[in-house]
Coordinates of C-alpha atoms in Angstrom, one line a residue:
X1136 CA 0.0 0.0 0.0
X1137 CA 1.1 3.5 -0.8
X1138 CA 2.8 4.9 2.5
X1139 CA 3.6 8.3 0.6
X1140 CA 1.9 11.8 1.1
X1141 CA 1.9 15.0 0.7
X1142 CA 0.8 18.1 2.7
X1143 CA 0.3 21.8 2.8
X1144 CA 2.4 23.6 5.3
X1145 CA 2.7 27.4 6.6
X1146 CA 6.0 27.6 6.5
X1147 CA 6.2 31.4 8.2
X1148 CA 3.2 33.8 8.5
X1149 CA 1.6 34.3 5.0
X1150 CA 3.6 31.7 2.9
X1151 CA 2.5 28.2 2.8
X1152 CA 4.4 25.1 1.0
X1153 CA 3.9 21.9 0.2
X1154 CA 5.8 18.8 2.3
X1155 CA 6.4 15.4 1.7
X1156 CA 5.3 12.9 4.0
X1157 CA 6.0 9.4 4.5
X1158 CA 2.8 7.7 6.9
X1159 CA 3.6 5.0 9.6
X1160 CA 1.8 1.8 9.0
X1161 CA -1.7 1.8 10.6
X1162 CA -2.1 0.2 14.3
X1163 CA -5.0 -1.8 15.1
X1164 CA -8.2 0.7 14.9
X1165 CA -6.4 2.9 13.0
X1166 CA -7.9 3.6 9.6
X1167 CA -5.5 5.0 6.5
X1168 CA -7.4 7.8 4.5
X1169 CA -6.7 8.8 1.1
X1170 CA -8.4 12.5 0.7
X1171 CA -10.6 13.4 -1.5
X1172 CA -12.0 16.6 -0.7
X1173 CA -11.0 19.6 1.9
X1174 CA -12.0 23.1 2.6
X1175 CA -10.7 26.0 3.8
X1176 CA -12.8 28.3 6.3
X1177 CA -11.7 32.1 5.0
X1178 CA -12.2 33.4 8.4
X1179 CA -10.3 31.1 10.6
X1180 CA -7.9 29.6 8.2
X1181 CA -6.5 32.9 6.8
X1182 CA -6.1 34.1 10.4
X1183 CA -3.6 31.3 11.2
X1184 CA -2.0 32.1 7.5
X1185 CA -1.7 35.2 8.5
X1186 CA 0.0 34.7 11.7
X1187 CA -2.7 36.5 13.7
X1188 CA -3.8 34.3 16.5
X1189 CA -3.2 36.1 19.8
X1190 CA -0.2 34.0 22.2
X1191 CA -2.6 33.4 25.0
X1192 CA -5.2 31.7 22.3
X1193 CA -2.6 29.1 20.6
X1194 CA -3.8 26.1 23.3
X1195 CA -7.5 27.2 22.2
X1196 CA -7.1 27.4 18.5
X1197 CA -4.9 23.9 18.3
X1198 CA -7.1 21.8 15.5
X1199 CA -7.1 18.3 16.0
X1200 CA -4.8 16.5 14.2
X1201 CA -2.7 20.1 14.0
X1202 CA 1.3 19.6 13.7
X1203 CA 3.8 22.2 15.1
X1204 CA 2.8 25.9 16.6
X1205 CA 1.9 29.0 15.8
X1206 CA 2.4 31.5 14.1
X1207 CA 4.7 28.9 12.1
X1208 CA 5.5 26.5 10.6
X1209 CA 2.0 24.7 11.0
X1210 CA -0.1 22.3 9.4
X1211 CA -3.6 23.5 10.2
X1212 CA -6.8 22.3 8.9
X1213 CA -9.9 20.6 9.7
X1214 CA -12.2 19.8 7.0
X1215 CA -11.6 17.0 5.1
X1216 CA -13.0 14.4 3.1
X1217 CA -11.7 11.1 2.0
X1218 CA -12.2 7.3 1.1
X1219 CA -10.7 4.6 3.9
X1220 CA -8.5 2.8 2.3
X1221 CA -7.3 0.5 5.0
X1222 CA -8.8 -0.1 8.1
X1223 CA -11.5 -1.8 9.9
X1224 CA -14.3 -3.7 7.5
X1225 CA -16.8 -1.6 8.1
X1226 CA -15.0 1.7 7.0
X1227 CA -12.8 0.0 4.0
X1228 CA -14.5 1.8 1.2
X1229 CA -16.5 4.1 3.1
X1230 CA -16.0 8.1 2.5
X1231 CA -15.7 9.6 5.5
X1232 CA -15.3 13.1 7.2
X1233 CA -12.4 14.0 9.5
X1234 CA -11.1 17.1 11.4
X1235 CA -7.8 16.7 9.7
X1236 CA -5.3 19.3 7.7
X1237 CA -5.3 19.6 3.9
X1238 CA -3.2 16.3 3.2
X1239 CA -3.2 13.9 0.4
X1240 CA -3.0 10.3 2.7
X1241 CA -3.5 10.3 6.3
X1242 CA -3.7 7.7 9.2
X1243 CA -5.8 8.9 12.3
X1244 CA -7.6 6.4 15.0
X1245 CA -10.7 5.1 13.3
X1246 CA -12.9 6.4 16.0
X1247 CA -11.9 9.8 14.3
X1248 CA -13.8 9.8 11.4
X1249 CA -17.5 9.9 10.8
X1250 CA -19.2 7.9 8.0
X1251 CA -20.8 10.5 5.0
X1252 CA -24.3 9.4 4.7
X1253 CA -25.3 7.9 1.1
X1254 CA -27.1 11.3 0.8
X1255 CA -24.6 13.6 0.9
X1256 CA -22.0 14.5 -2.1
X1257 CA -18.3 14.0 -0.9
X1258 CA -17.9 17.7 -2.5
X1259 CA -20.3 19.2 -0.1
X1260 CA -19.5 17.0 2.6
X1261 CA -16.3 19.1 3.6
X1262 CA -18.9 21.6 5.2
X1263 CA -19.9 19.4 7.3
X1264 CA -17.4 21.4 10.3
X1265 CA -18.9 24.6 9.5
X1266 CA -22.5 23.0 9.7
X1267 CA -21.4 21.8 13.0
X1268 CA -20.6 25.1 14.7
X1269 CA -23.9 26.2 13.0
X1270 CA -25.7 23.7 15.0
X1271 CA -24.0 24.4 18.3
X1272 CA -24.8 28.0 17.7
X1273 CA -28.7 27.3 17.0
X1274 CA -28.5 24.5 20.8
X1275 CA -26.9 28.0 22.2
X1276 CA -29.3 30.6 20.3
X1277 CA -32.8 28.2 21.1
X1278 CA -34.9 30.0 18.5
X1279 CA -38.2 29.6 18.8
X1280 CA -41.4 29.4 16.3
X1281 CA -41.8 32.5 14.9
X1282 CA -39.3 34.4 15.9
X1283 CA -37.8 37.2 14.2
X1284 CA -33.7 36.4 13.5
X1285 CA -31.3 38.2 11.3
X1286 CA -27.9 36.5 10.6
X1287 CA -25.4 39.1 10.3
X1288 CA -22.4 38.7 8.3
X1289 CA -22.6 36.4 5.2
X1290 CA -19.3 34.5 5.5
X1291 CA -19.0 30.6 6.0
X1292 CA -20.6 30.1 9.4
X1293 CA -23.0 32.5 9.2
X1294 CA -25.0 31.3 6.0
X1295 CA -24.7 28.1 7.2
X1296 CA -26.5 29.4 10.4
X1297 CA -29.0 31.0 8.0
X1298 CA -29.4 28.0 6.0
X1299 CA -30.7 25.8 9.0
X1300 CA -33.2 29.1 10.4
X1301 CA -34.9 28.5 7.3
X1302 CA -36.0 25.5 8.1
X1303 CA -37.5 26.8 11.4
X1304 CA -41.1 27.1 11.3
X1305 CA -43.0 30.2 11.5
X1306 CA -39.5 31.8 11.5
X1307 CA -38.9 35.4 10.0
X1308 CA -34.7 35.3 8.7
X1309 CA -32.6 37.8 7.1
X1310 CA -29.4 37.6 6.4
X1311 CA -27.5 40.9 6.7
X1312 CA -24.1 41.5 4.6
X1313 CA -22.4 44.7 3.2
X1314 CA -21.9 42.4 0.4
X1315 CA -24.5 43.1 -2.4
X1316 CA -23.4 39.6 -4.0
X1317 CA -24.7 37.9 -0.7
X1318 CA -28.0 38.4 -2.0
X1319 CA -27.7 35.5 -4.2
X1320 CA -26.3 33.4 -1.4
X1321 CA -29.5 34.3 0.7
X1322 CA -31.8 33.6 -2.4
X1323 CA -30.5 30.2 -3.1
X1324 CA -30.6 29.4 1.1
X1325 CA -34.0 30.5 1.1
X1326 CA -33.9 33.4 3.4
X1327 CA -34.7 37.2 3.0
X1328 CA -31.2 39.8 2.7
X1329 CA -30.3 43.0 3.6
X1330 CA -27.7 45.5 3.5
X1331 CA -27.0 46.8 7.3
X1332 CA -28.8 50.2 6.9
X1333 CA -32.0 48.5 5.4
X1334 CA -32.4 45.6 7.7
X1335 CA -35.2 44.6 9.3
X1336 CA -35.2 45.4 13.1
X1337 CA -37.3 44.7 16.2
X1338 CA -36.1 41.3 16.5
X1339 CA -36.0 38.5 19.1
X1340 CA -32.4 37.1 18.6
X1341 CA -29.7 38.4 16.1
X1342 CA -26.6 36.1 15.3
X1343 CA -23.4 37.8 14.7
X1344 CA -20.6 36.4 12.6
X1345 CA -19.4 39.4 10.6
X1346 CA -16.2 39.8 12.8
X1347 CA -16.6 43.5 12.8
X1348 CA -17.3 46.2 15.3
X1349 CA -19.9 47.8 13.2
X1350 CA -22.0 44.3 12.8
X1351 CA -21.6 43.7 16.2
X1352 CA -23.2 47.1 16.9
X1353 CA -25.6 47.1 14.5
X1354 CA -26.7 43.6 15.8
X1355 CA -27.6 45.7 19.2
X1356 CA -29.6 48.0 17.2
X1357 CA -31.6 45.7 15.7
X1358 CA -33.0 43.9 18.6
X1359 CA -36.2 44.6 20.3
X1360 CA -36.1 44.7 24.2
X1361 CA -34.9 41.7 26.1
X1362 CA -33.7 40.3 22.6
X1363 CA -30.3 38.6 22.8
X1364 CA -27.0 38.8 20.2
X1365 CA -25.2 35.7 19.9
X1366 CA -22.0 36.1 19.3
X1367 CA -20.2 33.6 16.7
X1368 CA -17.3 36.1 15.5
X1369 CA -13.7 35.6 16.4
X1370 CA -11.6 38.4 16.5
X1371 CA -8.0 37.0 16.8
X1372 CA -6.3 39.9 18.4
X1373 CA -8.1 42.7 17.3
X1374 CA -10.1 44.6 20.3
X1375 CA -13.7 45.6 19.9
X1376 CA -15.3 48.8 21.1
X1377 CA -19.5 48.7 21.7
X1378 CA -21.8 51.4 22.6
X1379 CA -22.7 49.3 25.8
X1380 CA -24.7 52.8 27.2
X1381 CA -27.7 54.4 25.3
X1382 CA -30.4 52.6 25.5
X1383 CA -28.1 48.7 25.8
X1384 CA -29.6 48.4 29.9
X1385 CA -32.7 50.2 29.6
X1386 CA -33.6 47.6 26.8
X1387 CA -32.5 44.4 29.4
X1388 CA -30.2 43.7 25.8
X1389 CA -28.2 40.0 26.3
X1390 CA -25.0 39.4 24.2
X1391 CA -24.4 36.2 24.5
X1392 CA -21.0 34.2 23.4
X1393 CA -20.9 30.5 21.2
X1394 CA -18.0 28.6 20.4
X1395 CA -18.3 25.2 18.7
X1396 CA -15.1 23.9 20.8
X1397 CA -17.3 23.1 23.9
X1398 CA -21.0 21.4 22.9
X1399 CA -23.6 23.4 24.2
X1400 CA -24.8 23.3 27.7
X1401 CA -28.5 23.2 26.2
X1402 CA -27.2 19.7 24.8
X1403 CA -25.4 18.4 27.7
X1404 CA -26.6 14.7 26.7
X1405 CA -24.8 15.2 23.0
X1406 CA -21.8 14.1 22.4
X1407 CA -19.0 15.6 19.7
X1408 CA -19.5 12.4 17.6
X1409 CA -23.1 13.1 18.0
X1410 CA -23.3 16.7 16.4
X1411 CA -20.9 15.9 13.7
X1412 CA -23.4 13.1 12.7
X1413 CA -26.2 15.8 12.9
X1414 CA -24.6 18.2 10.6
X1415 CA -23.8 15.4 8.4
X1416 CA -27.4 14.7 8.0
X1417 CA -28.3 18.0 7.6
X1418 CA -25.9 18.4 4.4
X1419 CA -28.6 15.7 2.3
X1420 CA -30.0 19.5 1.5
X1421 CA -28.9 20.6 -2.3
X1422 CA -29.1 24.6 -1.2
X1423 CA -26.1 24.3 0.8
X1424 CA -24.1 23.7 -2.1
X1425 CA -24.2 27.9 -2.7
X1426 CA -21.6 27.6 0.4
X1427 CA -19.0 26.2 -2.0
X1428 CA -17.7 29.3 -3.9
X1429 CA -14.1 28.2 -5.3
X1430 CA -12.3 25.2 -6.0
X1431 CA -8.6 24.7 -6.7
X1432 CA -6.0 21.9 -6.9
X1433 CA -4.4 20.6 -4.0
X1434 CA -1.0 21.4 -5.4
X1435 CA -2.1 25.1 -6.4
X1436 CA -3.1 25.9 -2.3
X1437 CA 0.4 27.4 -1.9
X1438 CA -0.4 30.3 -4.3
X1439 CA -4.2 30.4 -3.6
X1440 CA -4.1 30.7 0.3
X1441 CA -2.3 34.4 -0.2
X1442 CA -5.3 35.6 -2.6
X1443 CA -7.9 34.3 0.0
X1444 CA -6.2 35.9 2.9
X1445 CA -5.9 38.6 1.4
X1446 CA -9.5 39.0 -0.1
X1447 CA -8.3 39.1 -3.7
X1448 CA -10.4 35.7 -4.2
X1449 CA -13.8 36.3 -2.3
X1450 CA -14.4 32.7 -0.8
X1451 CA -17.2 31.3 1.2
X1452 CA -16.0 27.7 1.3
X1453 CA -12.9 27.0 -0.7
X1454 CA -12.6 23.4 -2.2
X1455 CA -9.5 21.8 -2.6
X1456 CA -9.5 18.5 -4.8
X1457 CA -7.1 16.0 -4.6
X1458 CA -6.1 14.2 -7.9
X1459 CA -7.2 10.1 -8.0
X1460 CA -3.9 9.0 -6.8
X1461 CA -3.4 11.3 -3.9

C-alpha cells in the first residue's frame, strides 16, 4: 500500500508550501485515508495564515490533528474528506469526514472519522465542520417558532447558520451583509437579505458572525427589548469597542457568546461524535451547495491561500481536490 503523502504547510506567516510525508503503518483501529475533498474556512484559516492568532489563544485554537505551533511553521486544517483505504471492514470503502489538515493520505484512530451518509455528495461534505458550529450555535441561540432572526455577516458560518433558520417554522430570517453579492447566497438558502442600513429590526435574537465592530453594533440595534446577540465572531487579536450605554440596559439587551469547541450546555446529553453526525445529515440538503464558492488543486493551495487571505479571491468555502492517486 502507498505509504507516501503530501501536505500543505505554513512555512512562516503568510507563505505556505507543500511537504512530503511518508505515513507510519496503521495500528490496530487505526484507519489510512486517502483524501478526496478539503475546505478552507476564509475566516479562521486565513487568520492562522496570517500569523494573527493572539499568544494566549494558541492552546484554544490547536485543530485536531494540527502539527507544530503557531504562528509557524503549522499544518492546520480541519475539513476534510476522503475514502478509507485500509482499516476496519466496516470503514474500508466508506467516505468519511475528519477534522484533519489539507493532506493527500492520512492515518488517524478510526474512532476519528465519521461515516458520510449515502445522501450527501463528498464535495459538499467538507462543510460538514462549519454545519457543526452552526448547530451548536442554534442549541446555544434556542430559536423559537416565529421568531424574528437576522444573521449578520454572510461568511462561512453565518450562511450556514441561515441555511438551518430556514428551516424553522413560523420563523422570519434575514441575512444581513455589506456584500451586495450575498443576495444571491441568501436567495439560493432561502432566506430574506439586507444590506445593514435597510435591515429589518425589532427582532428576538440576532446572530453575529461578521467579525466586525460595526455588525456587532448594528446587531444591538436591531433587537427589540430583552432580545439577545449571539455572538459567533472571532476576533484574533483585534479589540472591539461597543456602545454598551444608550439605551443597551434600559432595553434588558443580552450578548451572549458561542463557540463550537465546547458542545452546548442546552445539549449536555450530545456528544461531539453526535453533532458531527447531525450536521452530516443536515448536508442531504442541495441549497447548501451555494456555500461552495471556489475550488482549486491541492498542489495550487500554496499560491491560492495568499489571494484568500488577502481577499483578492472572495471565498465562502474553498474546495480543494485531490487528484485520484493522492
Amino acid at each position: 500500500m502507498n505509504r507516501a503523502a503530501r501536505a500543505f504547510w505554513l512555512s512562516s506567516p503568510g507563505q505556505g508550501e507543500i511537504r512530503d510525508v511518508v505515513l507510519p503503518d496503521p495500528a490496530e483501529g487505526e484507519v489510512v485515508v486517502r483524501s478526496l475533498y478539503s475546505g478552507v474556512s476564509r475566516g479562521t484559516e486565513t487568520l492562522v495564515f496570517r500569523g494573527g492568532v493572539p499568544e494566549n489563544q494558541h492552546a484554544v485554537m490547536r485543530a485536531p490533528f494540527q502539527e507544530g505551533d503557531f504562528p509557524a511553521p503549522v499544518k492546520y486544517g480541519y475539513l476534510n474528506v476522503g475514502l478509507v483505504e485500509e482499516g476496519p471492514d466496516d470503514l474500508v470503502g466508506r467516505t468519511v469526514f475528519c477534522l484533519y489538515p489539507h493532506q493527500t493520505r492520512y492515518v488517524v484512530p478510526a474512532t476519528a472519522v465519521t461515516p458520510v451518509p449515502d445522501t450527501v455528495p463528498a464535495a459538499r461534505a467538507v462543510l460538514a465542520g462549519t454545519v457543526e458550529t452552526a448547530v451548536n450555535a442554534l442549541w446555544d441561540a434556542r430559536p423559537l417558532v416565529g421568531d424574528r432572526i437576522a444573521v449578520v455577516g454572510g461568511g462561512m458560518v453565518g450562511c450556514s447558520v441561515a441555511a438551518l433558520l430556514a428551516r424553522f417554522p413560523g420563523v422570519r430570517v434575514q441575512l444581513v451583509d455589506a456584500d451586495p453579492a450575498r443576495a444571491k447566497v441568501a436567495e439560493a438558502l432561502g432566506v430574506g437579505f439586507a444590506q445593514p442600513a435597510d435591515a429589518l429590526g425589532d427582532l428576538d435574537l440576532v446572530v453575529h458572525a461578521s467579525a466586525t465592530e460595526q455588525g456587532l453594533a448594528r446587531s444591538l440595534e436591531l433587537l427589540s427589548p430583552e432580545g439577545t446577540v449571539l455572538e459567533l465572531s472571532w476576533y484574533g487579536d483585534r479589540k472591539v469597542s461597543l456602545p454598551l450605554g444608550e439605551a443597551f440596559h434600559s432595553r434588558r439587551l443580552v450578548i451572549r457568546s458561542s463557540q463550537v469547541g465546547t458542545v452546548s450546555p442546552a445539549r449536555a446529553n450530545r456528544s461531539y461524535a453526535d453533532r458531527l453526525a447531525l450536521a452530516l445529515e443536515l448536508l442531504a440538503d442541495p441549497a447548501l451547495d451555494a456555500l461552495v464558492t471556489g475550488e482549486s488543486a491541492f498542489e495550487e493551495l500554496p499560491e491560492v491561500m495568499p489571494r484568500l487571505a488577502s481577499g483578492e479571491v472572495p471565498a465562502l468555502c474553498h474546495r480543494v481536490r485531490y487528484g485520484t492517486s493522492a
